CSV table of C-alpha atoms in Angstrom, one decimal:
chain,number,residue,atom,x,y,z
A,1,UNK,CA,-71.2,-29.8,-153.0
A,2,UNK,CA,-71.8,-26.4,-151.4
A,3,UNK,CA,-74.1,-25.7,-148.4
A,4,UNK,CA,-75.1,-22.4,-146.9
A,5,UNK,CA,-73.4,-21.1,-144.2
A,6,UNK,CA,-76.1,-21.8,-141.1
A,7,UNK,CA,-77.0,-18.2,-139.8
A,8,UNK,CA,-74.8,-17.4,-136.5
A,9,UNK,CA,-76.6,-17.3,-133.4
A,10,UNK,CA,-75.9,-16.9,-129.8
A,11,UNK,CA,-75.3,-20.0,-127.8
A,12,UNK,CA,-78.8,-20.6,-125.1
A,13,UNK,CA,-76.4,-19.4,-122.2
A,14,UNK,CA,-75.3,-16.1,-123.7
A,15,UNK,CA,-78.7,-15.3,-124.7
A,16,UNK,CA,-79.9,-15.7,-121.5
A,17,UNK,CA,-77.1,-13.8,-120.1
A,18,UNK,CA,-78.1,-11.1,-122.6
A,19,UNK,CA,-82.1,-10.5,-121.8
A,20,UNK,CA,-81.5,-11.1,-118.1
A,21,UNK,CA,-79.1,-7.6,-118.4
A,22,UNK,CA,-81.7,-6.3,-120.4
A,23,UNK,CA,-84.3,-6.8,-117.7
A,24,UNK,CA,-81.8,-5.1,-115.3
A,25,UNK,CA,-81.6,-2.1,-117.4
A,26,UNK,CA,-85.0,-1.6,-118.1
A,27,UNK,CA,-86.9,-2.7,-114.8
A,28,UNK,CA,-84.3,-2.7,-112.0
A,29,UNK,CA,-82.0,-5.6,-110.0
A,30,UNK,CA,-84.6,-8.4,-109.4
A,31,UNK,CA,-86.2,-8.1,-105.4
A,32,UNK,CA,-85.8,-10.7,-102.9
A,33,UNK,CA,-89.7,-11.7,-101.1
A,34,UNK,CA,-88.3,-10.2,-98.0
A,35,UNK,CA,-87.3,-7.1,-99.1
A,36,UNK,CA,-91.1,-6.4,-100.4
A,37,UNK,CA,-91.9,-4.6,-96.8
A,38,UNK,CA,-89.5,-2.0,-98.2
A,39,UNK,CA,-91.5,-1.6,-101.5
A,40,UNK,CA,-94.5,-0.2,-99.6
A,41,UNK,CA,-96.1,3.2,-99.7
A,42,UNK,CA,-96.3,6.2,-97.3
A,43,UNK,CA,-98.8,8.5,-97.3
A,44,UNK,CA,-97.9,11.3,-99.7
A,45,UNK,CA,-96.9,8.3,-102.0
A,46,UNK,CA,-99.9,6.2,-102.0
A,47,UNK,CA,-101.5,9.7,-103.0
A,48,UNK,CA,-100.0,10.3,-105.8
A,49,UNK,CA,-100.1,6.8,-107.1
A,50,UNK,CA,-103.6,5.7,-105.9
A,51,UNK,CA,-105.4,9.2,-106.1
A,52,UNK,CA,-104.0,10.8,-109.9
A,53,UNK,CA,-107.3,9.1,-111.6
A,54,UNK,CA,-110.0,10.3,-109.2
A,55,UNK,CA,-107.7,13.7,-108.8
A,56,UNK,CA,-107.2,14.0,-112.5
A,57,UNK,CA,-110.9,13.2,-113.2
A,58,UNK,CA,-111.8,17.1,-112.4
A,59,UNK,CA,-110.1,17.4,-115.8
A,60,UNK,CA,-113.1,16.2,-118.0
A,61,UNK,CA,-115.9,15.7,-115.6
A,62,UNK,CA,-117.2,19.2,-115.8
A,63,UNK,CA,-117.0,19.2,-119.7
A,64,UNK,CA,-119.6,16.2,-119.2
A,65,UNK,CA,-121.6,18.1,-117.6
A,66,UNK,CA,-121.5,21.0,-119.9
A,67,UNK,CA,-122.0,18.7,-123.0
A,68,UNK,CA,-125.7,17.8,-121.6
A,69,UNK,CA,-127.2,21.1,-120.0
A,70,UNK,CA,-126.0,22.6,-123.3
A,71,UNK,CA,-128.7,20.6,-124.9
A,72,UNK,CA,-131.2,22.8,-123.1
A,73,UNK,CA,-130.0,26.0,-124.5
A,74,UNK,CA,-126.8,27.9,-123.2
A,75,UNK,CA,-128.6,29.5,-120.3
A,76,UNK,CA,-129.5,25.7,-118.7
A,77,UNK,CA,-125.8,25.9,-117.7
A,78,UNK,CA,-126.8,28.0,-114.8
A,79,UNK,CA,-126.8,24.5,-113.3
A,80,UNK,CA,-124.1,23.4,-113.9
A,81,UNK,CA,-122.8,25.0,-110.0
A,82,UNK,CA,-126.0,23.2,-108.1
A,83,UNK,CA,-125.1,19.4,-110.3
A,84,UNK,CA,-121.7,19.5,-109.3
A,85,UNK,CA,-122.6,20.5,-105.8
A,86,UNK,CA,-124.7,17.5,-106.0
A,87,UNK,CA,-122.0,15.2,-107.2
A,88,UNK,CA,-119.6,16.3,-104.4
A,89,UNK,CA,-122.4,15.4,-102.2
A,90,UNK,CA,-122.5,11.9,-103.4
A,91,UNK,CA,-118.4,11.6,-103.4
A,92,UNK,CA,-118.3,12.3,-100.0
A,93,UNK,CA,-121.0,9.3,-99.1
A,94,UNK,CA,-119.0,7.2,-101.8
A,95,UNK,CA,-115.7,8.0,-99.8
A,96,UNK,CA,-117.1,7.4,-96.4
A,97,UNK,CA,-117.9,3.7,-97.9
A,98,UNK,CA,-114.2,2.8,-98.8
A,99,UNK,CA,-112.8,4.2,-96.0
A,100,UNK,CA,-114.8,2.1,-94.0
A,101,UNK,CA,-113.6,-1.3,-96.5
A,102,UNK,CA,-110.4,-0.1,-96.1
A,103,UNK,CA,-110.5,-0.3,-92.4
A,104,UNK,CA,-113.0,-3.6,-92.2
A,105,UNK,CA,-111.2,-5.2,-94.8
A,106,UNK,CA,-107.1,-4.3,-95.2
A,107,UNK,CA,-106.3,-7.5,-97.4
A,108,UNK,CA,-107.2,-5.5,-100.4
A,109,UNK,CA,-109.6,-6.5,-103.0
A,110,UNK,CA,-111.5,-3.5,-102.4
A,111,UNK,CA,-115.5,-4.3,-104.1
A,112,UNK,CA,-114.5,-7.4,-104.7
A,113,UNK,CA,-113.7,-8.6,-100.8
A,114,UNK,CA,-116.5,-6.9,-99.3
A,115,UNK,CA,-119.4,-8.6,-101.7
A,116,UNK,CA,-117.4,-12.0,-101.0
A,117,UNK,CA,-117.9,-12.1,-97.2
A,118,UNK,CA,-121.5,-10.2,-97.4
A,119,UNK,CA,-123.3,-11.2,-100.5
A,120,UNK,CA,-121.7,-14.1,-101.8
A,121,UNK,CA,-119.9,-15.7,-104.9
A,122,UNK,CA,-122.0,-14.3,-107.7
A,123,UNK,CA,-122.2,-10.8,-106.7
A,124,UNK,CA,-118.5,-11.2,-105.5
A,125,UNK,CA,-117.5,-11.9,-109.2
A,126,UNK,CA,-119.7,-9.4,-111.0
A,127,UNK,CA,-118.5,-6.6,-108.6
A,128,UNK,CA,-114.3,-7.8,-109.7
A,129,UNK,CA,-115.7,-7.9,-112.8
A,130,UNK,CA,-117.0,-4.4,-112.9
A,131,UNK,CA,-113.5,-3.7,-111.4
A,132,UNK,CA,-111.3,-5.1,-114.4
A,133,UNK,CA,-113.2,-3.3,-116.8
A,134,UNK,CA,-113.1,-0.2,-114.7
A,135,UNK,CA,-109.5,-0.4,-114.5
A,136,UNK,CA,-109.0,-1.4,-118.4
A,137,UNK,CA,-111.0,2.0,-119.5
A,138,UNK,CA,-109.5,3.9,-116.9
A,139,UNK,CA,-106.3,3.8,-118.7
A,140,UNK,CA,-107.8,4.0,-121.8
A,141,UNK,CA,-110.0,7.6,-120.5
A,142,UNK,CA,-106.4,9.1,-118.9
A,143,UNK,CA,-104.8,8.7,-121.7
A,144,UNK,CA,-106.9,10.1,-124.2
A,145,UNK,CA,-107.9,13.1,-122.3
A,146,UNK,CA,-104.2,13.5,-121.8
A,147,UNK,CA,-103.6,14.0,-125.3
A,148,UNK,CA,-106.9,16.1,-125.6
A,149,UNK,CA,-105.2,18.2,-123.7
A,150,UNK,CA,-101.7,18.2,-125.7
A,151,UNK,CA,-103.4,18.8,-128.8
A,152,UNK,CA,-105.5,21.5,-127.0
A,153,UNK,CA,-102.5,23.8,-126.3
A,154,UNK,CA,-100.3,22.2,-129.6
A,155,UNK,CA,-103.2,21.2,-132.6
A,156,UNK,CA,-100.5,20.4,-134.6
A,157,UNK,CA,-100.1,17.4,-133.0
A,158,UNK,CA,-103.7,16.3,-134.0
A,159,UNK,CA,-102.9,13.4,-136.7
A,160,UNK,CA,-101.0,11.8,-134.0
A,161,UNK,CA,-103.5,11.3,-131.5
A,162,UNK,CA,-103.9,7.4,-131.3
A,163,UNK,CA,-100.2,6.8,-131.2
A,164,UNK,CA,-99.6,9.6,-128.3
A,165,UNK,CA,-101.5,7.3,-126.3
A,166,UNK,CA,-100.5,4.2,-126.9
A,167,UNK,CA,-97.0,5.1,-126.5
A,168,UNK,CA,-97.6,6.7,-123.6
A,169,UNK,CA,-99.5,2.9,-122.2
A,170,UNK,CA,-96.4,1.8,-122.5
A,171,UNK,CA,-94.1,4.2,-121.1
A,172,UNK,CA,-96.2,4.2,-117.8
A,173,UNK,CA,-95.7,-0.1,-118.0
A,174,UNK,CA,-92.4,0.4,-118.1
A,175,UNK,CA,-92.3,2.6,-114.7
A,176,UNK,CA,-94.3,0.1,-113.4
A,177,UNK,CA,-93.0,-3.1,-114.1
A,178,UNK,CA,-89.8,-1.6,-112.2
A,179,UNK,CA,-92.1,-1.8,-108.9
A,180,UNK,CA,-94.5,0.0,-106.9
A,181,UNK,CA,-92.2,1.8,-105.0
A,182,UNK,CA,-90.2,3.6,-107.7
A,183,UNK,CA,-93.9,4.4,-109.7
A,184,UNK,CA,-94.2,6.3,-106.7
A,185,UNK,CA,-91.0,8.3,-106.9
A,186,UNK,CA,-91.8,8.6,-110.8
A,187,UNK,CA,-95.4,9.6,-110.7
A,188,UNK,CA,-95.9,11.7,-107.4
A,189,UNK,CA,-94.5,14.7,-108.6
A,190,UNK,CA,-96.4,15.6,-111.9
A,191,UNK,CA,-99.5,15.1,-109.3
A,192,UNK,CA,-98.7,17.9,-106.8
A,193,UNK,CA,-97.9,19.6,-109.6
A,194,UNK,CA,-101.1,19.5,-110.9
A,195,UNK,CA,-102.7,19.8,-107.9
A,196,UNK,CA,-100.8,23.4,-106.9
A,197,UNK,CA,-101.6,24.6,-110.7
A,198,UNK,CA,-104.8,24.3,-110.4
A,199,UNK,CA,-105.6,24.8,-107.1
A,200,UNK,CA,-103.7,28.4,-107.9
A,201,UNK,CA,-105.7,28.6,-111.1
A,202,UNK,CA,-109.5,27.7,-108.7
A,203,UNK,CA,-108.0,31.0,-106.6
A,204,UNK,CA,-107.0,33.2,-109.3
A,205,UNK,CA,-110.3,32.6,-111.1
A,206,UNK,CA,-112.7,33.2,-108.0
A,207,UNK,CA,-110.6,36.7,-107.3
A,208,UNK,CA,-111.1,37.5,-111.1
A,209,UNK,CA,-115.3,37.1,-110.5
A,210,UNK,CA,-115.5,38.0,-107.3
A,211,UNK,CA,-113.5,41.1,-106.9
A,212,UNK,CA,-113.1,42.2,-110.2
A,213,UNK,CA,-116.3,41.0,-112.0
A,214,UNK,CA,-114.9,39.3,-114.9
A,215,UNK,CA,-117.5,37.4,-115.7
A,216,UNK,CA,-119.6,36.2,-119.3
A,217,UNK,CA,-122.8,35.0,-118.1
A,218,UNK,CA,-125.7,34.8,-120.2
A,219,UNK,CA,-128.4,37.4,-120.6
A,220,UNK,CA,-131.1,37.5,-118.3
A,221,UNK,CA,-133.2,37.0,-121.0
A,222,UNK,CA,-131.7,33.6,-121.8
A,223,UNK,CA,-131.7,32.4,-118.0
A,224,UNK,CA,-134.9,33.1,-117.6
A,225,UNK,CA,-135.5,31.1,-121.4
A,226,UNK,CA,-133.6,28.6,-120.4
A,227,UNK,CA,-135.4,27.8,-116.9
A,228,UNK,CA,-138.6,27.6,-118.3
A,229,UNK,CA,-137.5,25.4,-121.1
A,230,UNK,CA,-135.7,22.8,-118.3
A,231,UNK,CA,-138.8,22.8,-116.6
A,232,UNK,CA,-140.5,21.7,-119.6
A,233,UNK,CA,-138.2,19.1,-120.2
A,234,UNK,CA,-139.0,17.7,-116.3
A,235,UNK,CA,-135.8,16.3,-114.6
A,236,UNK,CA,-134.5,14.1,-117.4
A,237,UNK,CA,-132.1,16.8,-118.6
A,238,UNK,CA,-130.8,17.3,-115.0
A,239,UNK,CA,-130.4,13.8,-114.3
A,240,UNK,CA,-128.7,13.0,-117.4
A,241,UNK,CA,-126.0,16.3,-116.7
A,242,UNK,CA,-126.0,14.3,-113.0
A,243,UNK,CA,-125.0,11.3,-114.2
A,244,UNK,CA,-122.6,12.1,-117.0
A,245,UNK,CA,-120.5,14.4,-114.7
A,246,UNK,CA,-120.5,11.6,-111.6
A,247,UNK,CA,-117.6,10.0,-113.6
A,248,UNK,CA,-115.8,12.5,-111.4
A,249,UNK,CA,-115.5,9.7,-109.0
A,250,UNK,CA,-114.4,7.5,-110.9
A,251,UNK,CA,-110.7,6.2,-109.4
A,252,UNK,CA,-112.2,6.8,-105.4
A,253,UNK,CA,-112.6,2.6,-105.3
A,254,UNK,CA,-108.5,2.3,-105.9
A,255,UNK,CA,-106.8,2.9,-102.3
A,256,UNK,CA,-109.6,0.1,-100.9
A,257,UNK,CA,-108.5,-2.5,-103.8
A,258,UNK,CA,-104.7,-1.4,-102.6
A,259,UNK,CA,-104.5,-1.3,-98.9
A,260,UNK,CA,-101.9,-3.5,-98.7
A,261,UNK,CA,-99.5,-1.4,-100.5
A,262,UNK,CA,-99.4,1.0,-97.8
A,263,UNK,CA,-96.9,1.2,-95.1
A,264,UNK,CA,-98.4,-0.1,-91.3
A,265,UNK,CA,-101.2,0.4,-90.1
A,266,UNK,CA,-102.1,0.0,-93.8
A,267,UNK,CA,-106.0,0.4,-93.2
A,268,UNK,CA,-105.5,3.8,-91.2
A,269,UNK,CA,-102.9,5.2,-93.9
A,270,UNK,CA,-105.5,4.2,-96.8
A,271,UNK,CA,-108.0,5.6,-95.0
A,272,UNK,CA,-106.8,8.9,-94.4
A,273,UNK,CA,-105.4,9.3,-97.9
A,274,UNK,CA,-109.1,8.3,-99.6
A,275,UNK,CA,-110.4,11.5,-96.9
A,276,UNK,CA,-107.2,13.4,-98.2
A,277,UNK,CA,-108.5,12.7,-102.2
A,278,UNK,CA,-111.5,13.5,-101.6
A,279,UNK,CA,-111.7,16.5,-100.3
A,280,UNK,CA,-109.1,17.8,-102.8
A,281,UNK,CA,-111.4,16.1,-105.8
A,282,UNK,CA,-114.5,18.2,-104.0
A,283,UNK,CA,-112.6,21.6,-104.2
A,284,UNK,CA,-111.4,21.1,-107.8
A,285,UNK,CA,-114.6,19.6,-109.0
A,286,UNK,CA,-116.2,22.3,-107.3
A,287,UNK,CA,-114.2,25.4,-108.5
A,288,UNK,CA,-113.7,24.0,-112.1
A,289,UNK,CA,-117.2,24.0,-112.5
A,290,UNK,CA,-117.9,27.3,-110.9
A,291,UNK,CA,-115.3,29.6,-113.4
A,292,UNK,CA,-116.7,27.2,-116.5
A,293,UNK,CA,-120.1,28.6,-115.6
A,294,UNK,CA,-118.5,31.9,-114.6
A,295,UNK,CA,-117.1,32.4,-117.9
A,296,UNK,CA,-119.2,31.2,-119.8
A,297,UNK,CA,-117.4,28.2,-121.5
A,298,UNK,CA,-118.4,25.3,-123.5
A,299,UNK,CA,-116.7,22.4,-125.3
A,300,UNK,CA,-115.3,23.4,-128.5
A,301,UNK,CA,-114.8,20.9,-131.3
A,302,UNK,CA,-114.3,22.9,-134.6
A,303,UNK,CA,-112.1,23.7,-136.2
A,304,UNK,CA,-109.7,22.9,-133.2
A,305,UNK,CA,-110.5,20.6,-130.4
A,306,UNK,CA,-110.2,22.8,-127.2
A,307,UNK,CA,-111.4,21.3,-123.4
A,308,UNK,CA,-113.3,23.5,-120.9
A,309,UNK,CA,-110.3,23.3,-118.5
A,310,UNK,CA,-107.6,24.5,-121.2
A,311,UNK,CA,-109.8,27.4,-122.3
A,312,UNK,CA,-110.5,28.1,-118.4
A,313,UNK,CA,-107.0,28.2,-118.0
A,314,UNK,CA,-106.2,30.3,-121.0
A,315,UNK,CA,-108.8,32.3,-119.7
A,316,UNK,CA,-107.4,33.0,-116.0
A,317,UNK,CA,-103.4,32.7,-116.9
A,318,UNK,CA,-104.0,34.1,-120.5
A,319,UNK,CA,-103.5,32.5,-123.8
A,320,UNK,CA,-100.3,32.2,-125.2
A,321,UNK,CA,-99.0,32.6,-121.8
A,322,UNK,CA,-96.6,30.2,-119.9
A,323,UNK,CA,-98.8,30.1,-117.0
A,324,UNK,CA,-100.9,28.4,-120.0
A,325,UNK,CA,-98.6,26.2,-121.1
A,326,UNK,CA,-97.5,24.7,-117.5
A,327,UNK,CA,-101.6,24.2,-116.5
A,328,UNK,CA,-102.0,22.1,-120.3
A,329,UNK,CA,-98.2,20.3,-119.7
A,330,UNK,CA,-99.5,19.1,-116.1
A,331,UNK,CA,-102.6,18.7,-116.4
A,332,UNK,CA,-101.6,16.1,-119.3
A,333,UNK,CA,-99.3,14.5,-117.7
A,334,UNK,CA,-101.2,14.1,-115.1
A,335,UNK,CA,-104.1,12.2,-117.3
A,336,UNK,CA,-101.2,10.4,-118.7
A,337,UNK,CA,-99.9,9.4,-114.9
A,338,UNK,CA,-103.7,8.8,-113.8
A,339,UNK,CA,-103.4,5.5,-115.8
A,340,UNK,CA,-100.8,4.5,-113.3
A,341,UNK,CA,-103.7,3.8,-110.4
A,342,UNK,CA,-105.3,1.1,-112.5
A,343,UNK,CA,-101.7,0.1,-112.8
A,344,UNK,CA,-101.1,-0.6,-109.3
A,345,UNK,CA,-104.6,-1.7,-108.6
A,346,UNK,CA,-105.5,-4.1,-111.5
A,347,UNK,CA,-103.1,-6.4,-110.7
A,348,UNK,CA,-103.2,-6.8,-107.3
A,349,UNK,CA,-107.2,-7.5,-108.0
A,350,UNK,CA,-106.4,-10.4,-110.3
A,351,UNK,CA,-104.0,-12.0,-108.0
A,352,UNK,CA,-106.5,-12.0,-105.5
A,353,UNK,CA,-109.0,-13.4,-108.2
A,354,UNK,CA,-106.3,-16.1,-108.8
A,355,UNK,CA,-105.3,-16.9,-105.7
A,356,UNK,CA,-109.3,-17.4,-105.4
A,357,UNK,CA,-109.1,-20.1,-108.3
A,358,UNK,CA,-111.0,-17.6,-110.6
A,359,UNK,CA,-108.4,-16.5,-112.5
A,360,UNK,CA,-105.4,-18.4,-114.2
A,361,UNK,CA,-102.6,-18.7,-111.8
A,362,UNK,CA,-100.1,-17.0,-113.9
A,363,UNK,CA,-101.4,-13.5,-112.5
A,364,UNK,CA,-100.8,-14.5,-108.9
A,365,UNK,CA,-97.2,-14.7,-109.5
A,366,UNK,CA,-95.1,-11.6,-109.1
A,367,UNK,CA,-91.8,-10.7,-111.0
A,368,UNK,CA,-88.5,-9.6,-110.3
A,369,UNK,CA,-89.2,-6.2,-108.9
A,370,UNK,CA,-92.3,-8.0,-106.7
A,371,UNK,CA,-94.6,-6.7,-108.9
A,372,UNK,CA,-97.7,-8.8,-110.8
A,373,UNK,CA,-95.7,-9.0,-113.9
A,374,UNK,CA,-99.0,-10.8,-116.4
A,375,UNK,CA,-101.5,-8.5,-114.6
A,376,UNK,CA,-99.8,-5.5,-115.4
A,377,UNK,CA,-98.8,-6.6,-119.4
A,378,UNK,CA,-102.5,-8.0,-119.9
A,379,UNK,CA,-104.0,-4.3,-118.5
A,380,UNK,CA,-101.0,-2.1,-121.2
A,381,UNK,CA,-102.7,-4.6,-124.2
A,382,UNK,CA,-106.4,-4.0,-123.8
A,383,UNK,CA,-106.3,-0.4,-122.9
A,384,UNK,CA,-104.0,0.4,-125.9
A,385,UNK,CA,-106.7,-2.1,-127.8
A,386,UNK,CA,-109.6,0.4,-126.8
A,387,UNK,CA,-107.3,3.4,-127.5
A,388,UNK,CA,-106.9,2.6,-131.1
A,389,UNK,CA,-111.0,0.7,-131.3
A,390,UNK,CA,-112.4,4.5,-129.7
A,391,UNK,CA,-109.9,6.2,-132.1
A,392,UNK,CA,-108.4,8.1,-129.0
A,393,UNK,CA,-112.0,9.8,-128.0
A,394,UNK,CA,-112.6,10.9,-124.9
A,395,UNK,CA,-116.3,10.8,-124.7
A,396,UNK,CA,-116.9,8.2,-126.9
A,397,UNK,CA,-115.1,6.1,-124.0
A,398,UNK,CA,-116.3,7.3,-120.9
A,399,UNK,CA,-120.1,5.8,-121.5
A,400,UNK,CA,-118.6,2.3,-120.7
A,401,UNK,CA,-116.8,3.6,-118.1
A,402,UNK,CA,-119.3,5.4,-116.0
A,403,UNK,CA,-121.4,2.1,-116.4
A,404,UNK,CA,-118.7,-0.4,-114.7
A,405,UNK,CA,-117.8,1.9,-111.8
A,406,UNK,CA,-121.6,2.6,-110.5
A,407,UNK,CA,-122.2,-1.0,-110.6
A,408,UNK,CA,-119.2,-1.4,-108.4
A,409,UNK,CA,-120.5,1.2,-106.1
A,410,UNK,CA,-123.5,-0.2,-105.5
A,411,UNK,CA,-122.7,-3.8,-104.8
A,412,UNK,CA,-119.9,-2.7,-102.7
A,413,UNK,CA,-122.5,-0.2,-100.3
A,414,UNK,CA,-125.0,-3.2,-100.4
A,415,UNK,CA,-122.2,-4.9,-99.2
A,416,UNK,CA,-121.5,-2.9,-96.7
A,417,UNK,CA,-125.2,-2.1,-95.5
A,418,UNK,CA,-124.9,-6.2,-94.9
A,419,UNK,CA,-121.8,-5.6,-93.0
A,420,UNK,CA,-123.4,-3.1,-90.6
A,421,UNK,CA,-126.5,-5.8,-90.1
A,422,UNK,CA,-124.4,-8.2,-88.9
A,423,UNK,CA,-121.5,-6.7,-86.8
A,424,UNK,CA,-123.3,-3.6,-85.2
A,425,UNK,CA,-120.2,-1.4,-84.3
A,426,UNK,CA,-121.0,1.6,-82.7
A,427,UNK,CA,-123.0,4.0,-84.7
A,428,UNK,CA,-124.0,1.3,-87.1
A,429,UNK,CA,-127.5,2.5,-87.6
A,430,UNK,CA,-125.4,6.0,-89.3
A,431,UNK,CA,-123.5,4.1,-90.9
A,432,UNK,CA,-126.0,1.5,-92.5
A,433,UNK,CA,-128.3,4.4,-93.6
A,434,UNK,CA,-125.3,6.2,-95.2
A,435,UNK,CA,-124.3,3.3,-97.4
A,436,UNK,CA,-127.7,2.3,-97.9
A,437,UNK,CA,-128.6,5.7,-99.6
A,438,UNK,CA,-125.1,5.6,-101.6
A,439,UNK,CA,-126.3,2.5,-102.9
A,440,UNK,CA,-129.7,3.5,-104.1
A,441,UNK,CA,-128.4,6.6,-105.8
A,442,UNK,CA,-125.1,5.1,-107.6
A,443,UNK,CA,-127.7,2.3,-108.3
A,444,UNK,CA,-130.4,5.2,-110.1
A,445,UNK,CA,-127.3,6.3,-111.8
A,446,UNK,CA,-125.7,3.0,-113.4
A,447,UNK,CA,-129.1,2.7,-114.9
């Protein structure tokens, strides 16, 4: 009697053999504990990796803005200077408050330590919560602005949308799952790219309007429409243009949550590269606003979908131009890169939430390269999950995300007003009515 041939296989040994070289192609030589010092980041480093979301943020915070005030008539976006203005106001307050957790507390955790030690469990937990699903949507938001962008300079590429970002989720997994220390070398140039792009883009537009006087305002007829109908309308309109475009700050809570990825003194370092990012968020949050207003531009959905920054570049470098094409290829890699800080910060928050007993123990344990191996594969799954729910969009996605990082504001300044009460450094009473503010208005904002 004849019996099939069993299947060949690879003995357990050889296939072991086989994904362990595997693993060494794709991530890197596994890391001994001790060599983890090494891993850490400097400066310029910890900039690129911890600061490309809140950086890359200027991309689509001013369209926000744009996409409410427009609702008052085209003239109402006369405001548009005096909200952003407004929201740099508040980043600065909200960066004075991490850079004072990343001095008082340099174990990391960010939100999540400072609630713990000031207000207790259950505000402890909601603020890590808020956190996680920060993180989650921040790589879903990068990434589909990212490919706004692409399809902004090349529609063609339109149909392909969804699957331009999850492939790009994983790309950036791979990068990090090969440690924090090469993500660096990977991801901090496409950010001071970015950043001397624009920056050259903020300075080109201003000598356009200022010395030349290209400029497409709206008639004076329409301004003067367009005041009297926002006064009608009371505040609301303001507010809601206020609060939609405050997702500009959304990434500044990363360098706390990561402190202990920076080289010693790691609270000094992280504190003087949050001051470093927020200054240059300011001035591109600032400018970027100023030309859109300056020129006149709006979102544009039909029949191609075109950002305000791509036509504000197209405008200042001209269309069709390379000095087009670099701002669009940088500025979406960038978004794509910007996905990397949630990276880099979402794990080391669930190991600490682990190591806590709140979260299974699985994401406390690190990999080969030293990195939180399950942390990092759980954040690539739901992110590309919300990519493909939110069918790639942008603003459909930034709602929920606005939502979980102003209730992790606030209970991190109410934290730190607490903090203040009890320790009394010198200047505390500054301090306390700094944080204290910053928590009433992120507070008026999450609602």
């Amino acid at each position: 009697m004849l019996t099939a041939k069993p299947a060949a296989s690879l003995p357990p040994d050889r296939l072991g053999r086989l994904w362990a070289r595997t693993k060494a192609v794709l991530i890197g030589r596994p890391l001994a504990r001790e060599e983890e010092i090494t891993e850490r980041l400097s400066k310029k480093k910890a900039l690129a990796i911890f600061s490309s979301d809140a950086i890359s943020s200027s991309a689509y915070a001013t369209e926000e803005i744009l996409r409410v005030l427009v609702l008052g008539g085209i003239a109402a976006l006369v405001f548009s200077v005096e909200v952003a203005i407004a929201i740099a106001v508040m980043l600065a307050i909200v960066a004075f408050s991490y850079r004072q957790i990343c001095l008082a507390y340099p174990t990391g955790g960010g939100s999540y330590s400072v609630s713990k030690v000031n207000l207790g469990r259950t505000a402890s937990l909601v603020a890590a919560a808020a956190l996680l699903i920060d993180y989650n949507l921040t790589v879903a938001v990068s990434t589909s602005s990212a490919v706004e962008q692409v399809i902004s300079a090349v529609p063609a590429l339109a149909p392909w949308k969804v699957a331009l970002g999850v492939g790009a989720i994983g790309l950036i997994t791979l990068g990090n799952l090969r440690g924090i220390r090469e993500a660096g070398n990977i991801f901090a140039l496409p950010t001071y790219l970015f950043l001397g792009i624009a920056l050259l883009m903020i300075a080109l537009g201003l000598y356009r309007i200022v010395v030349l006087g290209d400029t497409s305002p709206p008639s004076p007829e329409q301004i003067e429409a367009a005041r009297t109908h926002v006064e009608g309308l009371s505040l609301l309109l303001v507010l809601r243009a206020f609060a939609a475009g405050s997702v500009a700050l959304t990434g500044t809570e990363a360098i706390a949550t990561g402190v202990p990825a920076f080289k010693p003194p790691e609270g000094q370092n992280a504190a003087r590269t949050l001051v470093a990012m927020a200054i240059l968020l300011g001035v591109l949050f600032i400018g970027i606003t100023f030309l859109a207003s300056s020129f006149g531009v709006l979102p544009v959905e039909e029949p191609v979908r075109k950002t305000v920054v791509s036509q504000i570049a197209a405008r200042v470098y001209g269309e069709s131009s390379i000095g087009f094409y670099l701002f669009s290829a940088f500025t979406a890699l960038l978004l794509f890169l910007a996905a990397n800080t949630s990276f880099a910060a979402f794990p080391r928050l669930a190991a600490v939430l682990a190591v806590d007993g709140f979260f299974p123990r699985q994401f406390s344990f690190r990999g080969d390269r030293l990195a939180y191996s399950v942390g990092i594969i759980a954040l690539a799954t739901i992110a590309s999950s919300l990519v493909v729910v939110f069918g790639g969009s942008t603003h459909a996605l930034i709602p929920l995300y606005a939502v979980g990082v102003f209730i992790d504001f606030t209970i991190s300044q109410t934290g730190m007003v607490r903090h203040w009460l009890q320790e009394r450094p010198r200047a505390w009473r500054s301090r306390l009515a700094i944080n204290a503010f910053g928590a009433l208005l992120t507070g008026v904002i999450a609602v």
